[in-house]
PDB file of C-alpha atoms in Angstrom:
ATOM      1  CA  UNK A  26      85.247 106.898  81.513  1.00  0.00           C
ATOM      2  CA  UNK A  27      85.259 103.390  81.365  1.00  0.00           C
ATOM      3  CA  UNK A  28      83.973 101.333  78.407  1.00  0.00           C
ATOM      4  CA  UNK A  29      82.092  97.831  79.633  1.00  0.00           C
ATOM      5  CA  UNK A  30      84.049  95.065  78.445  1.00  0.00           C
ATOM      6  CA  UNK A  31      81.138  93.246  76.185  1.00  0.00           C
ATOM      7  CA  UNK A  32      81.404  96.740  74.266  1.00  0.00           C
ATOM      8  CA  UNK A  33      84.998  97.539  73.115  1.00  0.00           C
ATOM      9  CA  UNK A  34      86.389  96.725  70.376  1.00  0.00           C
ATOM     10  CA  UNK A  35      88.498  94.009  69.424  1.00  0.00           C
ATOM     11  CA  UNK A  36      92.591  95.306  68.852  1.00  0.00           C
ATOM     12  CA  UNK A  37      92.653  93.246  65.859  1.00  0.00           C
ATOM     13  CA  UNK A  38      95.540  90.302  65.444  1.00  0.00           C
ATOM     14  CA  UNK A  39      99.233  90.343  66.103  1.00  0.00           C
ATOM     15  CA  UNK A  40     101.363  90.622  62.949  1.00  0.00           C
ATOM     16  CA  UNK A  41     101.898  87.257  61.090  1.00  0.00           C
ATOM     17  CA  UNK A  42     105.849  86.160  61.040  1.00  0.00           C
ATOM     18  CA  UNK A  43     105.242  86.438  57.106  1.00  0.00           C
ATOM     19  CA  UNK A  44     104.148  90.064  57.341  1.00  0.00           C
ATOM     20  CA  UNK A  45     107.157  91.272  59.522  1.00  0.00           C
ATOM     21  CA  UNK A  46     109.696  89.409  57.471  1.00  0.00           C
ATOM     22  CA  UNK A  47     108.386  91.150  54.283  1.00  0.00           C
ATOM     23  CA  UNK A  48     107.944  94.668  56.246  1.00  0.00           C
ATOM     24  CA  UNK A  49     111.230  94.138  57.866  1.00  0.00           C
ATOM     25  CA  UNK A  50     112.973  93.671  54.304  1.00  0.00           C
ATOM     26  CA  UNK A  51     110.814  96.318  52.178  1.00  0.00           C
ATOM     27  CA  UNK A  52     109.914  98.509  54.219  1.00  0.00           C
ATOM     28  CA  UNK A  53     106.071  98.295  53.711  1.00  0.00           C
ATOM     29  CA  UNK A  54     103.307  95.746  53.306  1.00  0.00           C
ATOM     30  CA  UNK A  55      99.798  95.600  51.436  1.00  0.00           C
ATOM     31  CA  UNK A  56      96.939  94.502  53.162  1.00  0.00           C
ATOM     32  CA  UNK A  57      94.218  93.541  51.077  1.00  0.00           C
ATOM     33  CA  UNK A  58      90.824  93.727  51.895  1.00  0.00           C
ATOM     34  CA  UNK A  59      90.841  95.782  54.523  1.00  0.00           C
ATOM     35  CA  UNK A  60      87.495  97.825  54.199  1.00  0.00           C
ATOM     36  CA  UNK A  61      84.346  96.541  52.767  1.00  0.00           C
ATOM     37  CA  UNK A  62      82.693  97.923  49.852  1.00  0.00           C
ATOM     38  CA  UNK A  63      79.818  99.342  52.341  1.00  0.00           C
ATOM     39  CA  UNK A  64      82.806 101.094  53.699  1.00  0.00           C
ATOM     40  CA  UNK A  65      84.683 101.825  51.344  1.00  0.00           C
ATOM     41  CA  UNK A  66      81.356 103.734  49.934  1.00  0.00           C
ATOM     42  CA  UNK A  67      80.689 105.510  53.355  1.00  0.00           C
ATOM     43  CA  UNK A  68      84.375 106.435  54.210  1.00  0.00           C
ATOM     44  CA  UNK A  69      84.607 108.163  50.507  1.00  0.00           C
ATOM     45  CA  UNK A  70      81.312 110.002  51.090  1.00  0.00           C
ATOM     46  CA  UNK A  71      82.669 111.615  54.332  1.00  0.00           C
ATOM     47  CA  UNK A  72      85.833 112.517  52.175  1.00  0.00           C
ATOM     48  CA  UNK A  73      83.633 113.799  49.499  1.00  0.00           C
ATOM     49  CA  UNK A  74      81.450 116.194  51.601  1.00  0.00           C
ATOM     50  CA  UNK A  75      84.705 117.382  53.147  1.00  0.00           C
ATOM     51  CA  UNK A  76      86.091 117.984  50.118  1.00  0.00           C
ATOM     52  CA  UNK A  77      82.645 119.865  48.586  1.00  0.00           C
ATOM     53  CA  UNK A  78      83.069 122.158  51.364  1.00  0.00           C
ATOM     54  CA  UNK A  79      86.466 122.759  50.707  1.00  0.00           C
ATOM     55  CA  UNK A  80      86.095 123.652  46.885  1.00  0.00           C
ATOM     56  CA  UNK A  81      82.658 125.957  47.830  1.00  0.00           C
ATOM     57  CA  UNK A  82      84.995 127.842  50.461  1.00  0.00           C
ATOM     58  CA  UNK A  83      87.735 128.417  48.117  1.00  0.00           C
ATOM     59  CA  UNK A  84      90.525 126.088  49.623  1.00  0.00           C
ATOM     60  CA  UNK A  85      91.497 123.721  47.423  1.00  0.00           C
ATOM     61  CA  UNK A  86      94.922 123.672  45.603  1.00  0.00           C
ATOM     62  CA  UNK A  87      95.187 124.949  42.167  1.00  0.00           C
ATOM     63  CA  UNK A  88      94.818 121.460  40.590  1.00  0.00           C
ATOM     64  CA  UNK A  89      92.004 121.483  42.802  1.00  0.00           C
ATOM     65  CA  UNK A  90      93.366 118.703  45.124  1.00  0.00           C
ATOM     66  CA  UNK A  91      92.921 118.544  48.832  1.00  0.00           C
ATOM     67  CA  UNK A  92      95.460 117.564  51.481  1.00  0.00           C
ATOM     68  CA  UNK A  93      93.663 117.650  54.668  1.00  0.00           C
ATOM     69  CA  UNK A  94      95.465 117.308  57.297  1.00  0.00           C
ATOM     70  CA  UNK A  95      93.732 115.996  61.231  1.00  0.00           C
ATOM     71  CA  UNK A  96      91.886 113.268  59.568  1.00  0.00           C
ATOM     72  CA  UNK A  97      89.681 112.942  62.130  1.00  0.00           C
ATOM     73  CA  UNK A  98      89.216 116.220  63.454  1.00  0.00           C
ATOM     74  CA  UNK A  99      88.257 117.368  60.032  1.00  0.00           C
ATOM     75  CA  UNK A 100      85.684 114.531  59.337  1.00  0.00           C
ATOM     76  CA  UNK A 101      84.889 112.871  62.500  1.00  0.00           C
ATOM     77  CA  UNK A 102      82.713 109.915  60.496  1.00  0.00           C
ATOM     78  CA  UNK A 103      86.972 108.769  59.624  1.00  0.00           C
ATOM     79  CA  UNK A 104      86.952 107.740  63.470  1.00  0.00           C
ATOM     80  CA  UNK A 105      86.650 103.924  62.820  1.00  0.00           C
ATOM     81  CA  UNK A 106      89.876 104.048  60.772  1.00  0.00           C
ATOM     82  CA  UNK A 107      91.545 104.998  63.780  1.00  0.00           C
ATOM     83  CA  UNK A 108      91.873 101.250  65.084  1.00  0.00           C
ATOM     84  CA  UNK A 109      90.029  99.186  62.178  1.00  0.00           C
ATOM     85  CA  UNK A 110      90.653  95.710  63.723  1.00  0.00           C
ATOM     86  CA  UNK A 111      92.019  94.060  60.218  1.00  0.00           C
ATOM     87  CA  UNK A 112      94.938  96.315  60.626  1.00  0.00           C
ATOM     88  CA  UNK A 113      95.569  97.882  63.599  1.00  0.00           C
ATOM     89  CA  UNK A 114      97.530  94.974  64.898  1.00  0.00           C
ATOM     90  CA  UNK A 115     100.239  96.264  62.651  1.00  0.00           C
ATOM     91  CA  UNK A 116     100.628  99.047  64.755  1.00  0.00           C
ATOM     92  CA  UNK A 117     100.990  97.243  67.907  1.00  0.00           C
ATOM     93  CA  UNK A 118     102.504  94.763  66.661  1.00  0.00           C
ATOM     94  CA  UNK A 119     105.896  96.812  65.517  1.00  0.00           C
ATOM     95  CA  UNK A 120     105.411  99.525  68.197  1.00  0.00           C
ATOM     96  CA  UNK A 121     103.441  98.424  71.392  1.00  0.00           C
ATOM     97  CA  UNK A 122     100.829  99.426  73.538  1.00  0.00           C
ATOM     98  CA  UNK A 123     102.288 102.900  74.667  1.00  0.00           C
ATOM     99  CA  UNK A 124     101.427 104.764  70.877  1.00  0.00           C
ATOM    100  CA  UNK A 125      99.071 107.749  69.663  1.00  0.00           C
ATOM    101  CA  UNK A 126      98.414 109.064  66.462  1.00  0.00           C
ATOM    102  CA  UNK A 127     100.925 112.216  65.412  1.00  0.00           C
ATOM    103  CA  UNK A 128      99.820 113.149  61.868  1.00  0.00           C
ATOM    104  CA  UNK A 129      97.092 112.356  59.716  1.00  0.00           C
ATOM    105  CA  UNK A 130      95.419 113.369  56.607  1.00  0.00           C
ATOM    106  CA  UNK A 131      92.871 112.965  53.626  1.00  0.00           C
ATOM    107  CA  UNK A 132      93.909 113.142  50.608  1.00  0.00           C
ATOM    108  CA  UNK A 133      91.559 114.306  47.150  1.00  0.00           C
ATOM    109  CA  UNK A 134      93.370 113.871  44.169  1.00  0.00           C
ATOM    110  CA  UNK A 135      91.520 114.602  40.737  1.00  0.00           C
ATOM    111  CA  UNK A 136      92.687 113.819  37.270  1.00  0.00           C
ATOM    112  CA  UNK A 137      95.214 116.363  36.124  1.00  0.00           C
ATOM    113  CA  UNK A 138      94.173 117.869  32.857  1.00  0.00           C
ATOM    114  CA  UNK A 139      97.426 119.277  31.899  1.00  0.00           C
ATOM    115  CA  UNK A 140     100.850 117.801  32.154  1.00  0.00           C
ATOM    116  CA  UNK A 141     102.270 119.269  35.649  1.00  0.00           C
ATOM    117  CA  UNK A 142     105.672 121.101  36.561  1.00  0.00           C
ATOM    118  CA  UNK A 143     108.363 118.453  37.312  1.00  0.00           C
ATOM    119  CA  UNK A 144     109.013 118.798  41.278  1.00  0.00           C
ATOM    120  CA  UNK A 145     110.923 116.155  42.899  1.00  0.00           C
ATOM    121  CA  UNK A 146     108.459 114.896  46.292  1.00  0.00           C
ATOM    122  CA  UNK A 147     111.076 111.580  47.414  1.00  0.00           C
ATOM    123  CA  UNK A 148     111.258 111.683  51.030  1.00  0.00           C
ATOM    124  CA  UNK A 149     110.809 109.953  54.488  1.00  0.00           C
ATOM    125  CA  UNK A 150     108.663 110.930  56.472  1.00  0.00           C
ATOM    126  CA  UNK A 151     109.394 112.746  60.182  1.00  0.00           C
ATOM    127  CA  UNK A 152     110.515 116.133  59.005  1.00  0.00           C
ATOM    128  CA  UNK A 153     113.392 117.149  61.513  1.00  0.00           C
ATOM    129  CA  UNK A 154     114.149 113.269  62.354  1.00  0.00           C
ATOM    130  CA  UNK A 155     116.016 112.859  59.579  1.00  0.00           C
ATOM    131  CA  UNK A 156     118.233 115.129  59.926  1.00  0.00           C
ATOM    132  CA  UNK A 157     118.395 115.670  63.935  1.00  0.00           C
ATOM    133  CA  UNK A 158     118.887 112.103  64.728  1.00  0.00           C
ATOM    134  CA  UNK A 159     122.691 110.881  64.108  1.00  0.00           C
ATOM    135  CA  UNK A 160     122.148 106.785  63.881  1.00  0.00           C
ATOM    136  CA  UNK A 161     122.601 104.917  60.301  1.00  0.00           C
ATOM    137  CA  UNK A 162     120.159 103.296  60.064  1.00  0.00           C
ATOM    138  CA  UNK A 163     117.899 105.737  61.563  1.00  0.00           C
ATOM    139  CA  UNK A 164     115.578 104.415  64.195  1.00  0.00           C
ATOM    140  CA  UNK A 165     112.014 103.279  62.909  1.00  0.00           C
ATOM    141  CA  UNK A 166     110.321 106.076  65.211  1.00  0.00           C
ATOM    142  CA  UNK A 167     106.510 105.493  63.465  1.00  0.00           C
ATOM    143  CA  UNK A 168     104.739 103.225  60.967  1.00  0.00           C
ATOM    144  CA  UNK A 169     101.715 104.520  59.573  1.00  0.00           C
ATOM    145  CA  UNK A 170      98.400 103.096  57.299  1.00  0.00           C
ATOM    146  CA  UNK A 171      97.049 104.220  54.083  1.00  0.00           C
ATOM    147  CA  UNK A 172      93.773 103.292  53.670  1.00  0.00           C
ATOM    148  CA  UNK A 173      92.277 103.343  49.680  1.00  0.00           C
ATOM    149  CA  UNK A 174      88.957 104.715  48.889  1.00  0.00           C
ATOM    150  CA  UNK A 175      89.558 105.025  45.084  1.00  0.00           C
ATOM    151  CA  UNK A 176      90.875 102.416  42.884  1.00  0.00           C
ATOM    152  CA  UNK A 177      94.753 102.203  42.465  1.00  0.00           C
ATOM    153  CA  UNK A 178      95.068  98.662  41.077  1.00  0.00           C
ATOM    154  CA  UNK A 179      97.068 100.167  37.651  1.00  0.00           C
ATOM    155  CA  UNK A 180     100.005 102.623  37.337  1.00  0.00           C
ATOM    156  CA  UNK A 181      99.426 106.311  37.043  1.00  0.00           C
ATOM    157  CA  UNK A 182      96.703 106.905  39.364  1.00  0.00           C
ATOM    158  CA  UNK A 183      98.408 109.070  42.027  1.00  0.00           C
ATOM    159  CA  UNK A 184      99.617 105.651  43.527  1.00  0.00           C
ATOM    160  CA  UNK A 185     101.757 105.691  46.344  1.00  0.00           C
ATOM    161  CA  UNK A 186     105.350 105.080  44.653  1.00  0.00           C
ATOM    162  CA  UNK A 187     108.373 103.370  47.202  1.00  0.00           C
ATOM    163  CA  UNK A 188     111.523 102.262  46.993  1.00  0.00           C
ATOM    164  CA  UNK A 189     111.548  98.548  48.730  1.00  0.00           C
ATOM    165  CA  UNK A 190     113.827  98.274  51.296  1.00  0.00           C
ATOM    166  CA  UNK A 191     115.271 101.848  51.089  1.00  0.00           C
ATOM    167  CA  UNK A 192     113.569 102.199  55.204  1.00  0.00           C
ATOM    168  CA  UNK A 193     117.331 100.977  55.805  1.00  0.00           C
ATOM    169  CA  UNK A 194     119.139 103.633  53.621  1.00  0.00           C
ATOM    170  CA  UNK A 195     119.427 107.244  55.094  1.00  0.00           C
ATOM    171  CA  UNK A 196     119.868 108.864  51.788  1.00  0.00           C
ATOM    172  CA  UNK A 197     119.207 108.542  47.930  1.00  0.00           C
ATOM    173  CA  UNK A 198     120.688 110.870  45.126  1.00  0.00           C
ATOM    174  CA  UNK A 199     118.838 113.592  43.961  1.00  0.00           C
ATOM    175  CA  UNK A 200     118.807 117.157  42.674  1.00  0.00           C
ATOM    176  CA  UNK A 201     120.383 120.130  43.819  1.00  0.00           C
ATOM    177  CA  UNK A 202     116.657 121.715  43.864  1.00  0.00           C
ATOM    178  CA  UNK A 203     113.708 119.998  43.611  1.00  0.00           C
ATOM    179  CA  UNK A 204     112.312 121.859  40.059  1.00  0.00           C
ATOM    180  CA  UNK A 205     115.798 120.412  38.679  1.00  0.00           C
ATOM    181  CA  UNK A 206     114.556 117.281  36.738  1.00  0.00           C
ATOM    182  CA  UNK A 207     115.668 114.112  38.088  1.00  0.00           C
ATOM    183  CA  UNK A 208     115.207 110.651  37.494  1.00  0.00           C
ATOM    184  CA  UNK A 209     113.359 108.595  39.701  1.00  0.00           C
ATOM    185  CA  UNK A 210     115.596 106.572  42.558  1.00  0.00           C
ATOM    186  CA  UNK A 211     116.581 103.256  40.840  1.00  0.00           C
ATOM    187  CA  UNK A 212     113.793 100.541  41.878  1.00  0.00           C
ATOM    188  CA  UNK A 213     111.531 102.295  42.827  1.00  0.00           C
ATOM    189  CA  UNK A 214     108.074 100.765  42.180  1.00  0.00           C
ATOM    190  CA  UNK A 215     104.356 101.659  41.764  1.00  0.00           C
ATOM    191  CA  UNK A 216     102.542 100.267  44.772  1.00  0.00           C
ATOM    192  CA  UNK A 217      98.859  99.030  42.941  1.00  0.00           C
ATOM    193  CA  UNK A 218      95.654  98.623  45.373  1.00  0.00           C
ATOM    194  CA  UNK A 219      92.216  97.864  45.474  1.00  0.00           C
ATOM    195  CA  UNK A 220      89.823 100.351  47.110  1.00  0.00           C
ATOM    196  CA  UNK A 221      89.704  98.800  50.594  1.00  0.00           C
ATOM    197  CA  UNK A 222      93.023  97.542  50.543  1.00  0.00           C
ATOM    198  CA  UNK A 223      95.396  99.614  53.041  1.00  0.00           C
ATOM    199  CA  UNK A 224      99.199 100.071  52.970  1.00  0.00           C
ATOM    200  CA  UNK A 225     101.417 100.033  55.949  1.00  0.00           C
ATOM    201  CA  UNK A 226     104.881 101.303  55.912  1.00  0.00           C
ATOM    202  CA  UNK A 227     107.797 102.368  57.732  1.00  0.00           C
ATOM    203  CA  UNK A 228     107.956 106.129  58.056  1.00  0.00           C
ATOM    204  CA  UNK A 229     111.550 105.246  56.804  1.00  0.00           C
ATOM    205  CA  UNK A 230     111.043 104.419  53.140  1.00  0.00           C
ATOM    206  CA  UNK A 231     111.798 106.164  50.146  1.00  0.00           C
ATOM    207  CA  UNK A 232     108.692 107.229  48.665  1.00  0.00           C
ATOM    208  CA  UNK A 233     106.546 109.642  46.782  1.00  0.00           C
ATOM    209  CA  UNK A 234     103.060 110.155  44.553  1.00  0.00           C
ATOM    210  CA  UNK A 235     102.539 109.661  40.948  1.00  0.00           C
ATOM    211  CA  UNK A 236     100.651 111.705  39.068  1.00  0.00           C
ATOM    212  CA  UNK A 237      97.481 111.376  38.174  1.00  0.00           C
ATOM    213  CA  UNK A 238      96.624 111.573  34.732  1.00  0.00           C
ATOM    214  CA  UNK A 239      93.863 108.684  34.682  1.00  0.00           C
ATOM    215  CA  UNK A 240      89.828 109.253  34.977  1.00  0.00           C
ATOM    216  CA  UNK A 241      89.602 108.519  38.677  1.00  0.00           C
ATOM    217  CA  UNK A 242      90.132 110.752  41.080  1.00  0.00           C
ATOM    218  CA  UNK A 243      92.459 109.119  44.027  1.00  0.00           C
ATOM    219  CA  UNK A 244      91.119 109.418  47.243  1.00  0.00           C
ATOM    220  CA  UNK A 245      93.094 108.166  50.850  1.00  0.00           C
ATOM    221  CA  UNK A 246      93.128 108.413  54.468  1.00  0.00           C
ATOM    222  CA  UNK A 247      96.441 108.157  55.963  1.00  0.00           C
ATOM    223  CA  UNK A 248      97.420 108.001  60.081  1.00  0.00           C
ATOM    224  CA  UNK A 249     100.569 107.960  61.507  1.00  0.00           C
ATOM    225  CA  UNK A 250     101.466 106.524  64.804  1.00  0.00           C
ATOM    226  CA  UNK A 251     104.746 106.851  66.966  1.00  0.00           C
ATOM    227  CA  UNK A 252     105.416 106.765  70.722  1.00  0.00           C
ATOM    228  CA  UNK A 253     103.489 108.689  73.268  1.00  0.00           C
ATOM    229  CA  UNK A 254     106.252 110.638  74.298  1.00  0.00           C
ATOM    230  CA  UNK A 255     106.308 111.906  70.448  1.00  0.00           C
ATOM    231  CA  UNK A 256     104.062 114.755  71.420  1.00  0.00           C
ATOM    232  CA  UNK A 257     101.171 114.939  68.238  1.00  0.00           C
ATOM    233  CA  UNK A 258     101.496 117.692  65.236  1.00  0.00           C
ATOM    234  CA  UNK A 259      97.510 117.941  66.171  1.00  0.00           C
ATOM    235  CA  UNK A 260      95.208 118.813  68.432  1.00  0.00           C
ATOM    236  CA  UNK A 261      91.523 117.286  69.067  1.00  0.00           C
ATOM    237  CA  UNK A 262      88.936 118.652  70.720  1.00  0.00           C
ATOM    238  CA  UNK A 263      86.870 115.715  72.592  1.00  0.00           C
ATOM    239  CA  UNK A 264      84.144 114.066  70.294  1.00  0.00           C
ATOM    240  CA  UNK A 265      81.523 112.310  71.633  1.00  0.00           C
ATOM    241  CA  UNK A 266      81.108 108.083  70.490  1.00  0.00           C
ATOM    242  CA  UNK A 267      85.202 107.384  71.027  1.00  0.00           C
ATOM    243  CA  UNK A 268      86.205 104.346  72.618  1.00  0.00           C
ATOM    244  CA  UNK A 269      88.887 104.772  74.860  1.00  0.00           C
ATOM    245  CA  UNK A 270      91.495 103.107  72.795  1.00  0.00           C
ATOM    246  CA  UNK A 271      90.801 106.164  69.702  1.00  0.00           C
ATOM    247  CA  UNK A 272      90.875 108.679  72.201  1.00  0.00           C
ATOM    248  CA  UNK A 273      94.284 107.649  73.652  1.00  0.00           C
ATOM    249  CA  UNK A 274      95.111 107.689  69.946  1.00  0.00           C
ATOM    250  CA  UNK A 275      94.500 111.368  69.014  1.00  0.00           C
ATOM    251  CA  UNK A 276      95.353 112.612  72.884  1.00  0.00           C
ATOM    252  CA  UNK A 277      92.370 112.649  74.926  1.00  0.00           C
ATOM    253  CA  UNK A 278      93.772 110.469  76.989  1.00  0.00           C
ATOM    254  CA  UNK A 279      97.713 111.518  77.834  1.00  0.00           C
ATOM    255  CA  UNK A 280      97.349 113.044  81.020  1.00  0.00           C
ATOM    256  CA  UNK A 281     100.542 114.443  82.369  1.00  0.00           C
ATOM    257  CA  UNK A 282     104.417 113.962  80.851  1.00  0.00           C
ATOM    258  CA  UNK A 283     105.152 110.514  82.767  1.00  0.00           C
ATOM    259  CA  UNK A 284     101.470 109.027  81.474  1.00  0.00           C
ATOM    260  CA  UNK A 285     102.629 109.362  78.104  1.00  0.00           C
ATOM    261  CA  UNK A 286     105.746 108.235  78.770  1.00  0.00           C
ATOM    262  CA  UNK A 287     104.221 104.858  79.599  1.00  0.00           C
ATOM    263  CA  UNK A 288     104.566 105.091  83.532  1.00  0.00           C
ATOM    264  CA  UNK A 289     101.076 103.773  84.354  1.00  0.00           C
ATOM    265  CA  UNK A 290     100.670 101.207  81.756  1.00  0.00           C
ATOM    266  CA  UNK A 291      97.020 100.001  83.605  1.00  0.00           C
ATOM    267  CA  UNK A 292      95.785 104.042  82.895  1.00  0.00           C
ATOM    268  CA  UNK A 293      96.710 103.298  78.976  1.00  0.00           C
ATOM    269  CA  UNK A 294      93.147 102.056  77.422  1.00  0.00           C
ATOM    270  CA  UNK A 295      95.368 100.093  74.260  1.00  0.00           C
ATOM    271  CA  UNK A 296      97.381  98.123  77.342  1.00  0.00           C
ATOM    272  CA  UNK A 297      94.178  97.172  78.945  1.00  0.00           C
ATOM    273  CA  UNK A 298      92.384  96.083  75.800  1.00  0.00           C
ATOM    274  CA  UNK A 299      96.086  93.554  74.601  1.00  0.00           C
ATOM    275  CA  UNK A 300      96.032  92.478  78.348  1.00  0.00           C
ATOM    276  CA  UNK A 301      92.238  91.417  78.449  1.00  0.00           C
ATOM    277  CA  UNK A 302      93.100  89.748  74.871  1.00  0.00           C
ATOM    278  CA  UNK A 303      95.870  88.144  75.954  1.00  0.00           C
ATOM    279  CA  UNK A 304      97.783  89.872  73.191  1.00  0.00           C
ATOM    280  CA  UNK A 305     100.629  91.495  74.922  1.00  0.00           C
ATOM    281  CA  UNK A 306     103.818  91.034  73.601  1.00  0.00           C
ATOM    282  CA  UNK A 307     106.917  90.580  76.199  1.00  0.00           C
ATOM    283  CA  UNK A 308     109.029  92.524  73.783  1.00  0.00           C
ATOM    284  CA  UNK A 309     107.104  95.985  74.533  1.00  0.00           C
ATOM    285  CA  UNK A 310     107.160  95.714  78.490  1.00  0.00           C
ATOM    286  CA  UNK A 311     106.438  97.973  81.204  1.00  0.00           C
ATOM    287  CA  UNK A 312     108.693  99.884  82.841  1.00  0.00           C
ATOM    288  CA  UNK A 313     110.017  99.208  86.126  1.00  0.00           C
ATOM    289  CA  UNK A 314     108.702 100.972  88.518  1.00  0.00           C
TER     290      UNK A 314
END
């Protein structure tokens, strides 16, 4: 299907040289503004009503939180978030053209009303990566976006906690299990947020929730992206509305083994949207044929 070019979207704007000098030396940038407060208000009421359903079925955790995880396949009104234009050049901008989304999730958090069993949650993300792949540092391998639907702009809130610069550092002290109570990794931080503000971070860093014991219950939408020939943890069924950049980003679009591996760069909807912007970058370059 092809999309007439007065209708698709715009891929946003390249990364600034300000924005990968600080994500190259912490590990993560804030991006504020990102949603509107219209948005903001209709993204959270899609969470919401996925959330209502979870609590009348039953399925929430015992704090009552919810970690969803296919973001879009669970709630398919998240679909705009997929490529939102004032940050989805991030994701090109550090990866390329030749990317899909892996993992995703929404995430309900509600204000704990007792104090909650210590449990140690530092990590990077990628599972098996870091631990399978041998390099120091290890590679980069996917960057992903948090986007804020509930106000994080103090301490305490469930706010996404990091260790700046630690994307570099392939291990941090810690205890022997993770009910042992530890301290947290020296400088680490707090990251504060305004709802519509989004985070995006190196799947690298150090980092980890806070609790929530405030009055507001944290809601986010999170997407990771990596390389095409990272097969997804998901799968989508096809959804009608997509433009052909969102469904090459949750794998309507990857064809057979050498399309995802970025043989037919012209077939990849993301390549043809840079190239018609004039926004490819000669670092992420086809290969030879």
């Amino acid at each position: 299907m092809t999309t007439p070019v007065s209708a698709r979207p715009h891929p946003g704007t390249a990364m600034t040289d300000e924005q990968r000098a600080n994500f190259e030396r912490d590990g993560f940038i804030v991006v504020p503004g990102v949603l509107s407060e219209d948005e903001v208000a209709h993204y959270a009421a899609a969470v919401d009503r996925v959330y209502e359903e979870h609590a009348a079925a039953g399925k929430l955790a015992a704090d009552r939180s919810l970690h969803k995880l296919n973001a879009v396949g669970s709630c398919n009104d998240l679909a705009p978030l997929l490529d939102h234009p004032k940050v989805f050049g991030l994701v090109w901008s550090m990866l390329g053209w030749n990317v899909h989304v892996y993992h995703s999730h929404l995430d309900v958090h509600p204000p704990l009303t007792e104090k909650k069993p210590f449990r140690f949650e530092w990590h990077q993300d990628g599972g098996r990566q870091n631990r399978e792949i041998e390099s120091d540092p290890r590679p980069r391998m996917s960057v992903k976006i948090a986007y804020w639907l509930s106000d994080v702009s103090q301490a305490g809130r469930g706010n996404f906690q990091v260790v700046p610069g630690s994307h570099l550092t392939n291990w941090i002290a810690g205890p022997p299990r993770r009910d042992v109570e530890w301290p947290n990794p020296e400088g680490a931080i707090e990251v504060t947020a305004n709802p519509g503000d989004a985070v995006f971070f190196d799947r690298r860093i150090w980092h980890a929730r806070s609790n929530n014991y405030s009055q507001i219950t944290r809601k986010g939408v999170f997407f990771g992206y990596t390389y095409r020939w990272v097969h997804t943890r998901e799968t989508t069924d096809d959804l009608p509305g997509l433009t052909p950049v969102q469904r090459q980003l949750i794998g309507l679009e990857d064809g057979d083994g050498d399309h995802a591996w970025g043989h037919y760069p012209e077939q990849v909807p993301l390549y043809g949207l840079l190239k018609e912007n004039d926004l490819l970058d000669p670092k992420h370059p086809p290969l030879k044929p």
